[in-house]
Structure formats: structure tokens, C-alpha cells
Short mmCIF file of C-alpha atoms in Angstrom, two decimals:
data_model
loop_
_atom_site.label_atom_id
_atom_site.label_comp_id
_atom_site.label_asym_id
_atom_site.label_seq_id
_atom_site.Cartn_x
_atom_site.Cartn_y
_atom_site.Cartn_z
CA MET W 1 4.87 3.61 -29.72
CA ALA W 2 5.07 4.58 -26.14
CA PHE W 3 2.14 4.10 -23.79
CA GLU W 4 0.21 7.27 -23.08
CA LEU W 5 -1.62 8.43 -19.99
CA GLN W 6 -5.27 8.09 -20.87
CA LYS W 7 -7.36 11.21 -20.30
CA LEU W 8 -10.28 10.95 -17.91
CA SER W 9 -13.67 11.07 -19.63
CA TYR W 10 -15.04 13.20 -16.76
CA ALA W 11 -13.84 16.11 -14.64
CA PHE W 12 -11.72 15.59 -11.51
CA ASP W 13 -14.66 16.67 -9.36
CA ALA W 14 -17.25 14.59 -11.22
CA LEU W 15 -17.21 11.75 -8.69
CA GLU W 16 -17.76 14.02 -5.67
CA PRO W 17 -18.73 13.49 -2.92
CA TYR W 18 -17.75 9.82 -3.18
CA ILE W 19 -14.25 10.40 -4.55
CA ASP W 20 -12.91 13.91 -4.12
CA ALA W 21 -11.30 16.05 -6.80
CA GLN W 22 -7.96 16.35 -5.01
CA THR W 23 -7.63 12.58 -4.78
CA MET W 24 -8.52 12.20 -8.47
CA GLU W 25 -6.09 14.87 -9.54
CA ILE W 26 -3.14 13.33 -7.71
CA HIS W 27 -4.17 9.75 -8.41
CA HIS W 28 -4.43 10.34 -12.15
CA GLY W 29 -1.96 13.18 -12.68
CA LYS W 30 0.82 11.87 -10.41
CA HIS W 31 0.44 8.17 -9.61
CA HIS W 32 -0.97 6.96 -12.93
CA ALA W 33 1.33 9.28 -14.86
CA ALA W 34 4.33 7.89 -12.97
CA TYR W 35 3.36 4.29 -13.76
CA THR W 36 2.97 5.21 -17.40
CA ASN W 37 6.33 6.99 -17.61
CA ASN W 38 8.11 4.28 -15.65
CA LEU W 39 6.62 1.56 -17.86
CA ASN W 40 7.86 3.34 -20.97
CA ALA W 41 11.31 3.75 -19.44
CA ALA W 42 11.41 0.09 -18.43
CA ILE W 43 10.63 -1.26 -21.92
CA GLN W 44 12.40 1.34 -24.04
CA GLY W 45 14.88 -0.33 -26.37
CA THR W 46 13.82 -3.84 -25.37
CA GLU W 47 11.91 -6.35 -27.45
CA THR W 48 8.88 -5.62 -25.28
CA GLU W 49 8.54 -2.20 -26.86
CA GLY W 50 5.65 -2.19 -29.33
CA LYS W 51 3.69 -5.00 -27.65
CA THR W 52 0.20 -4.34 -26.32
CA ILE W 53 -0.22 -4.06 -22.57
CA GLU W 54 -2.33 -7.24 -22.61
CA GLU W 55 0.48 -9.14 -24.37
CA ILE W 56 2.99 -7.87 -21.84
CA LEU W 57 0.84 -8.79 -18.83
CA SER W 58 0.05 -12.29 -20.15
CA ASN W 59 3.75 -13.15 -20.03
CA ILE W 60 4.73 -10.96 -17.09
CA SER W 61 6.69 -13.68 -15.30
CA ALA W 62 9.36 -13.29 -17.99
CA GLN W 63 9.65 -9.54 -17.41
CA PRO W 64 11.76 -7.50 -14.98
CA VAL W 65 9.95 -6.39 -11.83
CA ALA W 66 9.77 -2.77 -13.08
CA VAL W 67 7.60 -3.91 -15.99
CA ARG W 68 5.38 -5.96 -13.68
CA ASN W 69 4.87 -3.09 -11.25
CA ASN W 70 4.47 -0.28 -13.75
CA GLY W 71 2.72 -2.28 -16.47
CA GLY W 72 0.21 -3.44 -13.89
CA GLY W 73 -0.17 0.10 -12.56
CA PHE W 74 -0.71 1.43 -16.08
CA TYR W 75 -3.38 -1.16 -16.98
CA ASN W 76 -5.16 -1.23 -13.61
CA HIS W 77 -5.70 2.51 -13.44
CA ASN W 78 -6.99 2.64 -17.02
CA LEU W 79 -9.60 0.09 -16.03
CA TYR W 80 -10.40 1.86 -12.77
CA TRP W 81 -11.10 5.23 -14.42
CA GLU W 82 -13.29 3.59 -17.06
CA ILE W 83 -15.43 1.52 -14.73
CA MET W 84 -16.33 4.63 -12.78
CA ALA W 85 -18.59 7.45 -13.98
CA PRO W 86 -20.72 10.20 -12.48
CA GLN W 87 -23.68 8.71 -14.27
CA GLY W 88 -24.33 5.44 -16.07
CA ALA W 89 -26.12 2.35 -14.89
CA LYS W 90 -26.09 2.31 -11.09
CA GLN W 91 -26.97 -1.38 -10.92
CA PRO W 92 -26.00 -4.27 -13.15
CA GLU W 93 -28.71 -5.43 -15.52
CA GLY W 94 -29.32 -7.86 -18.39
CA ASP W 95 -26.84 -10.68 -19.01
CA LEU W 96 -24.36 -9.34 -16.47
CA LEU W 97 -26.97 -9.37 -13.69
CA LYS W 98 -28.02 -12.88 -14.70
CA VAL W 99 -24.45 -14.20 -14.44
CA LEU W 100 -23.84 -12.31 -11.20
CA ASN W 101 -26.93 -14.03 -9.80
CA GLU W 102 -25.79 -17.42 -11.09
CA SER W 103 -22.26 -16.97 -9.77
CA PHE W 104 -23.02 -15.43 -6.36
CA GLY W 105 -26.70 -16.06 -5.66
CA SER W 106 -27.66 -12.40 -5.72
CA TYR W 107 -26.29 -8.93 -6.37
CA GLN W 108 -26.17 -8.36 -2.61
CA ASN W 109 -24.08 -11.50 -2.11
CA PHE W 110 -21.73 -10.39 -4.87
CA LYS W 111 -21.36 -6.96 -3.29
CA GLU W 112 -20.59 -8.46 0.10
CA ALA W 113 -17.98 -10.84 -1.30
CA PHE W 114 -16.34 -8.15 -3.41
CA THR W 115 -16.27 -5.78 -0.42
CA LYS W 116 -14.74 -8.48 1.74
CA ALA W 117 -12.00 -9.07 -0.84
CA ALA W 118 -11.30 -5.32 -0.91
CA LEU W 119 -11.17 -4.99 2.88
CA THR W 120 -9.09 -8.06 3.60
CA ARG W 121 -6.37 -7.32 1.04
CA PHE W 122 -3.58 -6.50 3.50
CA GLY W 123 -1.42 -3.58 2.34
CA SER W 124 -1.55 -2.21 -1.18
CA GLY W 125 -3.55 -3.95 -3.89
CA TRP W 126 -6.79 -4.42 -5.78
CA ALA W 127 -10.01 -6.42 -5.56
CA TRP W 128 -11.44 -7.75 -8.80
CA LEU W 129 -14.52 -9.16 -10.44
CA VAL W 130 -13.07 -11.56 -12.98
CA LYS W 131 -14.62 -13.24 -16.00
CA GLN W 132 -13.64 -16.89 -16.24
CA GLY W 133 -15.27 -18.68 -19.14
CA ASP W 134 -18.94 -17.75 -18.94
CA GLY W 135 -18.86 -17.17 -15.19
CA LEU W 136 -17.64 -14.57 -12.73
CA VAL W 137 -15.34 -14.92 -9.72
CA ILE W 138 -13.90 -12.50 -7.18
CA SER W 139 -10.22 -12.19 -6.36
CA SER W 140 -7.70 -9.77 -4.97
CA THR W 141 -4.08 -9.12 -5.92
CA PRO W 142 -1.19 -7.43 -4.12
CA ASN W 143 0.37 -4.16 -5.28
CA GLN W 144 -0.20 -3.68 -9.03
CA ASP W 145 -0.69 -7.32 -10.01
CA ASN W 146 -3.90 -8.26 -11.82
CA PRO W 147 -5.79 -11.30 -13.16
CA LEU W 148 -4.32 -10.91 -16.67
CA MET W 149 -0.87 -11.74 -15.34
CA ASP W 150 0.32 -15.31 -15.88
CA LEU W 151 1.47 -15.37 -12.27
CA ALA W 152 -1.89 -14.37 -10.77
CA GLU W 153 -3.51 -16.94 -8.47
CA VAL W 154 -6.89 -16.28 -10.09
CA LYS W 155 -6.56 -15.68 -13.82
CA GLY W 156 -9.15 -14.27 -16.19
CA THR W 157 -10.45 -11.02 -17.62
CA PRO W 158 -11.01 -8.29 -15.04
CA VAL W 159 -14.36 -6.55 -15.59
CA LEU W 160 -14.46 -4.51 -12.36
CA GLY W 161 -11.67 -3.47 -10.02
CA VAL W 162 -11.31 -1.34 -6.94
CA ASP W 163 -7.99 0.19 -6.02
CA VAL W 164 -7.25 -0.32 -2.32
CA TRP W 165 -3.84 1.31 -2.24
CA GLU W 166 -4.09 3.94 0.48
CA HIS W 167 -3.42 6.65 -2.12
CA ALA W 168 -6.86 5.86 -3.62
CA TYR W 169 -8.69 7.00 -0.50
CA TYR W 170 -6.46 8.41 2.22
CA LEU W 171 -7.08 12.14 1.69
CA LYS W 172 -10.82 11.71 2.11
CA TYR W 173 -11.26 8.52 4.14
CA GLN W 174 -7.88 8.09 5.94
CA ASN W 175 -7.93 4.70 7.70
CA ARG W 176 -11.59 4.04 6.84
CA ARG W 177 -11.21 1.76 3.83
CA PRO W 178 -14.73 0.32 4.37
CA ASP W 179 -16.27 3.78 3.86
CA TYR W 180 -14.32 4.24 0.63
CA VAL W 181 -15.37 0.86 -0.77
CA GLU W 182 -19.01 1.55 0.10
CA ALA W 183 -18.77 4.96 -1.59
CA PHE W 184 -17.11 3.40 -4.65
CA PHE W 185 -20.30 1.44 -5.41
CA ASN W 186 -22.08 4.78 -5.96
CA VAL W 187 -19.87 5.61 -8.94
CA VAL W 188 -19.48 2.21 -10.61
CA ASN W 189 -20.38 2.46 -14.28
CA TRP W 190 -22.18 -0.85 -14.76
CA ASP W 191 -22.61 -0.14 -18.49
CA GLU W 192 -18.84 -0.28 -18.87
CA VAL W 193 -18.58 -3.38 -16.67
CA ALA W 194 -21.20 -5.05 -18.89
CA ARG W 195 -19.28 -4.03 -22.00
CA ARG W 196 -16.12 -5.62 -20.64
CA PHE W 197 -18.05 -8.73 -19.58
CA LYS W 198 -19.46 -9.12 -23.08
CA GLY W 199 -15.90 -8.88 -24.39
CA MET U 1 -1.95 -11.36 28.54
CA SER U 2 -3.04 -8.76 26.10
CA PHE U 3 -1.10 -6.14 24.22
CA THR U 4 -1.68 -2.44 24.78
CA LEU U 5 -0.98 0.59 22.63
CA PRO U 6 2.15 2.36 23.91
CA ALA U 7 1.73 6.13 24.27
CA LEU U 8 3.73 8.26 21.87
CA PRO U 9 7.00 9.39 23.52
CA PHE U 10 6.30 12.98 22.39
CA ALA U 11 3.36 15.38 22.04
CA ILE U 12 1.15 14.74 19.03
CA ASP U 13 2.25 18.02 17.39
CA ALA U 14 5.90 17.79 18.45
CA LEU U 15 7.18 16.69 15.05
CA GLU U 16 5.59 19.56 13.09
CA PRO U 17 6.23 20.64 10.40
CA PHE U 18 8.02 17.43 9.36
CA ILE U 19 5.30 14.98 10.42
CA SER U 20 1.95 16.60 11.17
CA ALA U 21 -0.23 16.12 14.24
CA ARG U 22 -3.03 15.01 11.95
CA THR U 23 -0.89 12.27 10.42
CA LEU U 24 0.12 11.08 13.88
CA GLU U 25 -3.46 11.13 15.16
CA PHE U 26 -4.39 8.61 12.49
CA HIS U 27 -1.11 6.74 12.37
CA HIS U 28 -0.90 6.16 16.10
CA GLY U 29 -4.50 6.57 17.22
CA LYS U 30 -6.16 4.60 14.42
CA HIS U 31 -3.70 2.41 12.52
CA HIS U 32 -1.42 1.39 15.39
CA GLN U 33 -4.42 1.03 17.70
CA ALA U 34 -6.24 -1.16 15.16
CA TYR U 35 -3.26 -3.50 14.88
CA VAL U 36 -3.21 -3.84 18.70
CA THR U 37 -6.96 -4.48 18.88
CA ASN U 38 -6.92 -6.93 15.97
CA LEU U 39 -3.97 -8.83 17.43
CA ASN U 40 -5.65 -9.19 20.82
CA ASN U 41 -8.84 -10.46 19.15
CA LEU U 42 -7.08 -12.84 16.78
CA VAL U 43 -4.90 -14.64 19.33
CA VAL U 44 -7.82 -15.71 21.51
CA GLY U 45 -8.08 -19.49 21.52
CA THR U 46 -4.89 -19.98 19.49
CA GLU U 47 -1.43 -21.21 20.48
CA PHE U 48 -0.40 -17.52 20.52
CA GLU U 49 -2.89 -16.45 23.19
CA ASN U 50 -0.17 -15.97 25.80
CA ALA U 51 2.79 -15.69 23.46
CA ASP U 52 5.25 -12.81 23.62
CA MET U 53 5.80 -10.51 20.67
CA GLU U 54 9.01 -12.19 19.51
CA THR U 55 7.29 -15.58 19.33
CA ILE U 56 4.42 -14.09 17.34
CA ILE U 57 6.76 -12.41 14.88
CA LYS U 58 8.89 -15.52 14.43
CA LYS U 59 6.20 -18.19 14.36
CA ALA U 60 2.79 -16.79 13.44
CA ASP U 61 1.32 -16.45 9.96
CA GLY U 62 -1.62 -14.70 8.36
CA GLY U 63 -3.56 -12.17 10.39
CA ILE U 64 -1.77 -12.85 13.67
CA PHE U 65 1.60 -12.23 12.07
CA ASN U 66 0.40 -9.18 10.12
CA ASN U 67 -1.13 -7.47 13.11
CA GLY U 68 1.55 -8.58 15.58
CA ALA U 69 4.44 -7.46 13.41
CA GLN U 70 2.69 -4.17 12.68
CA VAL U 71 2.31 -3.56 16.43
CA PHE U 72 6.04 -4.14 16.83
CA ASN U 73 7.05 -2.17 13.72
CA HIS U 74 5.03 0.90 14.67
CA THR U 75 6.21 0.90 18.28
CA PHE U 76 9.76 0.65 16.96
CA TYR U 77 9.15 3.50 14.49
CA PHE U 78 7.53 5.92 16.92
CA GLU U 79 10.12 5.26 19.66
CA GLN U 80 12.97 6.58 17.53
CA LEU U 81 11.22 9.87 16.60
CA SER U 82 11.84 13.04 18.59
CA ALA U 83 11.41 16.80 18.37
CA THR U 84 14.95 17.16 19.71
CA PRO U 85 16.79 14.33 18.03
CA ALA U 86 20.49 13.58 18.01
CA THR U 87 21.06 14.27 14.32
CA GLU U 88 24.13 12.07 13.92
CA PRO U 89 25.32 8.77 15.34
CA SER U 90 28.39 8.74 17.56
CA GLY U 91 30.84 6.27 19.05
CA GLU U 92 30.75 2.62 18.03
CA LEU U 93 27.61 3.00 15.92
CA LYS U 94 29.20 5.83 13.94
CA ALA U 95 32.32 3.69 13.40
CA ALA U 96 30.23 0.70 12.31
CA ILE U 97 28.23 2.79 9.83
CA GLU U 98 31.38 4.32 8.39
CA SER U 99 33.15 1.01 8.06
CA THR U 100 30.10 -0.55 6.36
CA PHE U 101 28.87 2.30 4.16
CA GLY U 102 31.87 4.66 3.94
CA THR U 103 30.21 7.76 5.34
CA LEU U 104 27.00 8.70 7.12
CA ASP U 105 25.82 10.40 3.92
CA ALA U 106 26.50 7.29 1.87
CA PHE U 107 24.51 5.24 4.38
CA LYS U 108 21.61 7.70 4.23
CA GLU U 109 21.65 7.65 0.45
CA ALA U 110 21.45 3.85 0.40
CA PHE U 111 18.75 3.83 3.08
CA ASN U 112 16.72 6.47 1.23
CA LYS U 113 16.92 4.42 -1.94
CA ALA U 114 15.59 1.38 -0.05
CA ALA U 115 12.74 3.48 1.39
CA VAL U 116 11.78 5.09 -1.90
CA THR U 117 11.98 1.94 -4.04
CA GLN U 118 10.02 -0.36 -1.71
CA PHE U 119 7.06 -0.92 -4.04
CA GLY U 120 3.72 -0.71 -2.28
CA SER U 121 3.33 -0.85 1.48
CA GLY U 122 6.35 -1.66 3.59
CA TRP U 123 9.37 -0.62 5.57
CA ALA U 124 13.06 0.19 5.15
CA TRP U 125 15.41 -0.94 7.91
CA LEU U 126 18.96 -0.71 9.17
CA VAL U 127 19.68 -4.08 10.77
CA LYS U 128 22.50 -5.94 12.49
CA ASP U 129 23.10 -9.66 11.98
CA ALA U 130 24.32 -12.19 14.55
CA ALA U 131 27.94 -11.38 13.70
CA GLY U 132 27.32 -7.67 14.24
CA LYS U 133 27.41 -6.76 10.56
CA LEU U 134 25.16 -3.90 9.47
CA SER U 135 22.95 -3.93 6.39
CA ILE U 136 19.92 -2.25 4.87
CA VAL U 137 16.82 -4.33 4.14
CA GLN U 138 13.34 -3.69 2.79
CA THR U 139 10.24 -5.53 3.95
CA SER U 140 6.80 -5.48 2.37
CA ASN U 141 3.54 -4.95 4.25
CA ALA U 142 4.06 -6.15 7.84
CA GLY U 143 7.43 -7.79 7.15
CA CYS U 144 9.81 -7.56 10.11
CA PRO U 145 13.56 -8.38 10.12
CA VAL U 146 13.24 -10.02 13.56
CA ARG U 147 11.59 -12.94 11.75
CA ASP U 148 14.76 -13.39 9.69
CA GLY U 149 17.06 -13.35 12.70
CA PHE U 150 18.23 -9.74 12.40
CA THR U 151 18.36 -7.13 15.14
CA PRO U 152 16.57 -4.05 13.80
CA LEU U 153 18.23 -0.74 14.61
CA LEU U 154 16.28 1.88 12.65
CA THR U 155 13.19 1.87 10.47
CA CYS U 156 11.18 4.10 8.16
CA ASP U 157 7.52 3.32 7.56
CA VAL U 158 6.74 3.74 3.86
CA TRP U 159 3.10 2.68 3.94
CA GLU U 160 1.29 5.56 2.28
CA HIS U 161 -0.63 6.19 5.52
CA ALA U 162 2.67 7.34 7.08
CA TYR U 163 2.89 10.37 4.79
CA TYR U 164 -0.07 10.77 2.45
CA LEU U 165 -1.86 13.54 4.38
CA ASP U 166 1.37 15.57 4.51
CA LYS U 167 3.17 14.71 1.30
CA GLN U 168 0.71 12.79 -0.95
CA ASN U 169 2.67 10.99 -3.69
CA LEU U 170 5.98 12.62 -2.70
CA ARG U 171 7.53 9.78 -0.73
CA PRO U 172 11.09 11.14 -1.19
CA ALA U 173 10.05 14.40 0.54
CA TYR U 174 8.68 12.39 3.47
CA VAL U 175 11.87 10.36 3.77
CA ALA U 176 13.94 13.57 3.71
CA ASP U 177 11.82 15.03 6.52
CA PHE U 178 11.92 11.76 8.45
CA TRP U 179 15.63 12.29 9.08
CA LYS U 180 14.91 15.63 10.74
CA VAL U 181 13.03 13.91 13.57
CA MET U 182 14.94 10.62 13.71
CA ASP U 183 16.84 10.33 16.99
CA TRP U 184 20.21 8.61 16.63
CA LYS U 185 20.43 8.30 20.44
CA VAL U 186 17.65 5.70 20.29
CA VAL U 187 19.40 3.85 17.48
CA GLU U 188 22.64 3.80 19.48
CA GLY U 189 20.79 2.29 22.41
CA ARG U 190 19.51 -0.50 20.18
CA PHE U 191 22.97 -1.06 18.71
#
């Protein structure tokens, strides 16, 4: 069965004023839709068809570059939409907070390190909070790569990701990526991050 | 020695409606300026403190390369844009393009494909090698053909910041409009 563009669980304008409706509409309806369609086209009629996206990503080094780029784009945006919400926990709590504290010293330290990863990723890419064993680490990847890919420098399960392709923020923030990343923290759905962390 | 931001060789709104004044205000005034400022800050106290641009592009890595090459790439890009461009190559350049690609249209088609398929941030280029042979190359992020020994002749910036305010996800529409302000006279001079 072909991969389908996942519907957003909130309206395009639900993340205003942090992420504007026009950005959401194009990001989801054009960019994410294109990755989804291109992924389907790239695997159609191959033995990859029918595999889960996680299976595909875990052995991505064996795939053509179109599957890497579009499979990553398909998965990454699914995660990105889900870990954001107009409401939901605004701060991590419980087990997730405990492990964040153990891994980074404090929530503030985590936020600073994650922000730094997002700002120093040169060109298009993503910054990630990654579950490795029982702990958490921060990484960033170029373009549409992610920590599930066998070729990623830092491998693990992504539990939080911020898209730092310019298309994620240019209409509202233009060259000011730091303002976008700061705004992003206002719409992180920590309940969903905790759910992914729990596995 | 420190690097300075070259002024645009045209008025900020001169390329309307193909490339907007707003895009150029950010592209030149913010992005290009930031690369210049970052480069000047990063080279302090390094072996590149007094290096020329070619040395930086050929030898530096990391932030110094990224910012240095982006200073060069953007200067190179803006220099070839004009409100009153020569819309076709002539003379020896025209002959070289036709002997390499068949026709000007065939060259443009191949160049457009390189620009549209460069995944993520980057550049499409027409370059000349040491033997004078023309080819089309793509580079990602700050990549610059000078580092690989080529002479760049023409480039199209396909970082999203080059077109997102005007065209959003429609990179092919940006590349089509790019040709309407691309001055072949400048390319001939480089050739």
C-alpha cells in the first residue's frame, strides 16, 4: 500500500502566532505532499514497496538517493506535525524530565544545546532529540536524513525534531532562524514527545 | 585585510517582477552581509586572517569555508543579474555552448534540471575546466567549483532563501524567471 500524506490533527492557523497558517499550508500541502508522492513513485514496483517507513530508513544505505531524500522527508514531517500542538504539555514532566535532567543537567541546558544544534546546522536539515538506550542525546542531520537511518552519525529513535529547512520559517521569519527556533518551543507537544520516549 | 559586502550592481527593485525587492533586501542585505561578517570574525587569529578569497575557497574547511565560499558565490550570482540583460550568448561562448550542448535551449534545459534537482540548499553552475571544456555541475550548501579547479561562468542560487518569498515551493518558476534577468554579457566576460 502506498504511503499517504497524514492529515494534521489541528487547523493550519492553530500554531499562530508562532508558526503562521500560510507556512503550514504550503509546508504540509506542498512540501510534505511532494515527499510523499515522490517516495511512492521511487519505490513503486520495487521490493521496497510494502515495507514500513521504519524498515526502509533502517537500511537506507542500500536504497537509491530518491528513497533516502523522500523517505526521510515523509517520516520527518510526520514526526514534526505530531510533536507540535496548539495545546498540550508546555514543559516536559515525569520520566522524560528526569532523563532530560540526567542527560543534560537541566531543561534549560537541554534547550540551549538543542537550539545550538538547530542554529549551527548549515543549509537545510533538522535538529533532533534522540533516544539512545535509556538516555537522550542531541544531534543534527543534513537535508532529510534522520537518526533512524543506518548512515546517520548519531543513531537512535528521534523523539523531538525541528525542521530548519528555510521553507519551515522563511515566510514569517526570513533569515532569523533563531527567532523561529525560539518560537517553536512554544508549540512543542511534550505529551507526544514523552509518548515517543516511552516507546 | 577584511572583506566587505559589494553593493548590488542594480537598484533593489530593478529585477521586479522576476526577483522582488523584498527578496533582494534579505538576500543581499541580510544573508550575503551575514556571510561577510561571519567570515571576517572567523578568520581572526587563523592562518586565513590575511588570505585572499581563492585561498579560502581552496584550503579552508568548516565555518571559514562555508562563509567564505558563500561570500564568493553570492557576489558571483548578483553580478550576473541585470534589469537589461543580454538574453543570449554570442561569439565564442555561443559556439562553445552549442558545440557542448547542441543548442542554447538544450543547455538551458540541462541547467534547469541541475537547478531543480539539487536536493536541499545549493547551487547550479556552468563551469569551464582547465582544457576549456564546458560542463554543468551542482554543489550543495556553500560548495563552490573553484575548489575543484573549475572556472565558474554562471550560477543559480537554489537555496530556498533565494526564492521563497516570491515563489514558495515553486523552484522551477524561480529558475524560469532567473533567466529573464541573467545577463549573458557578464558570462561572456568570465568566459
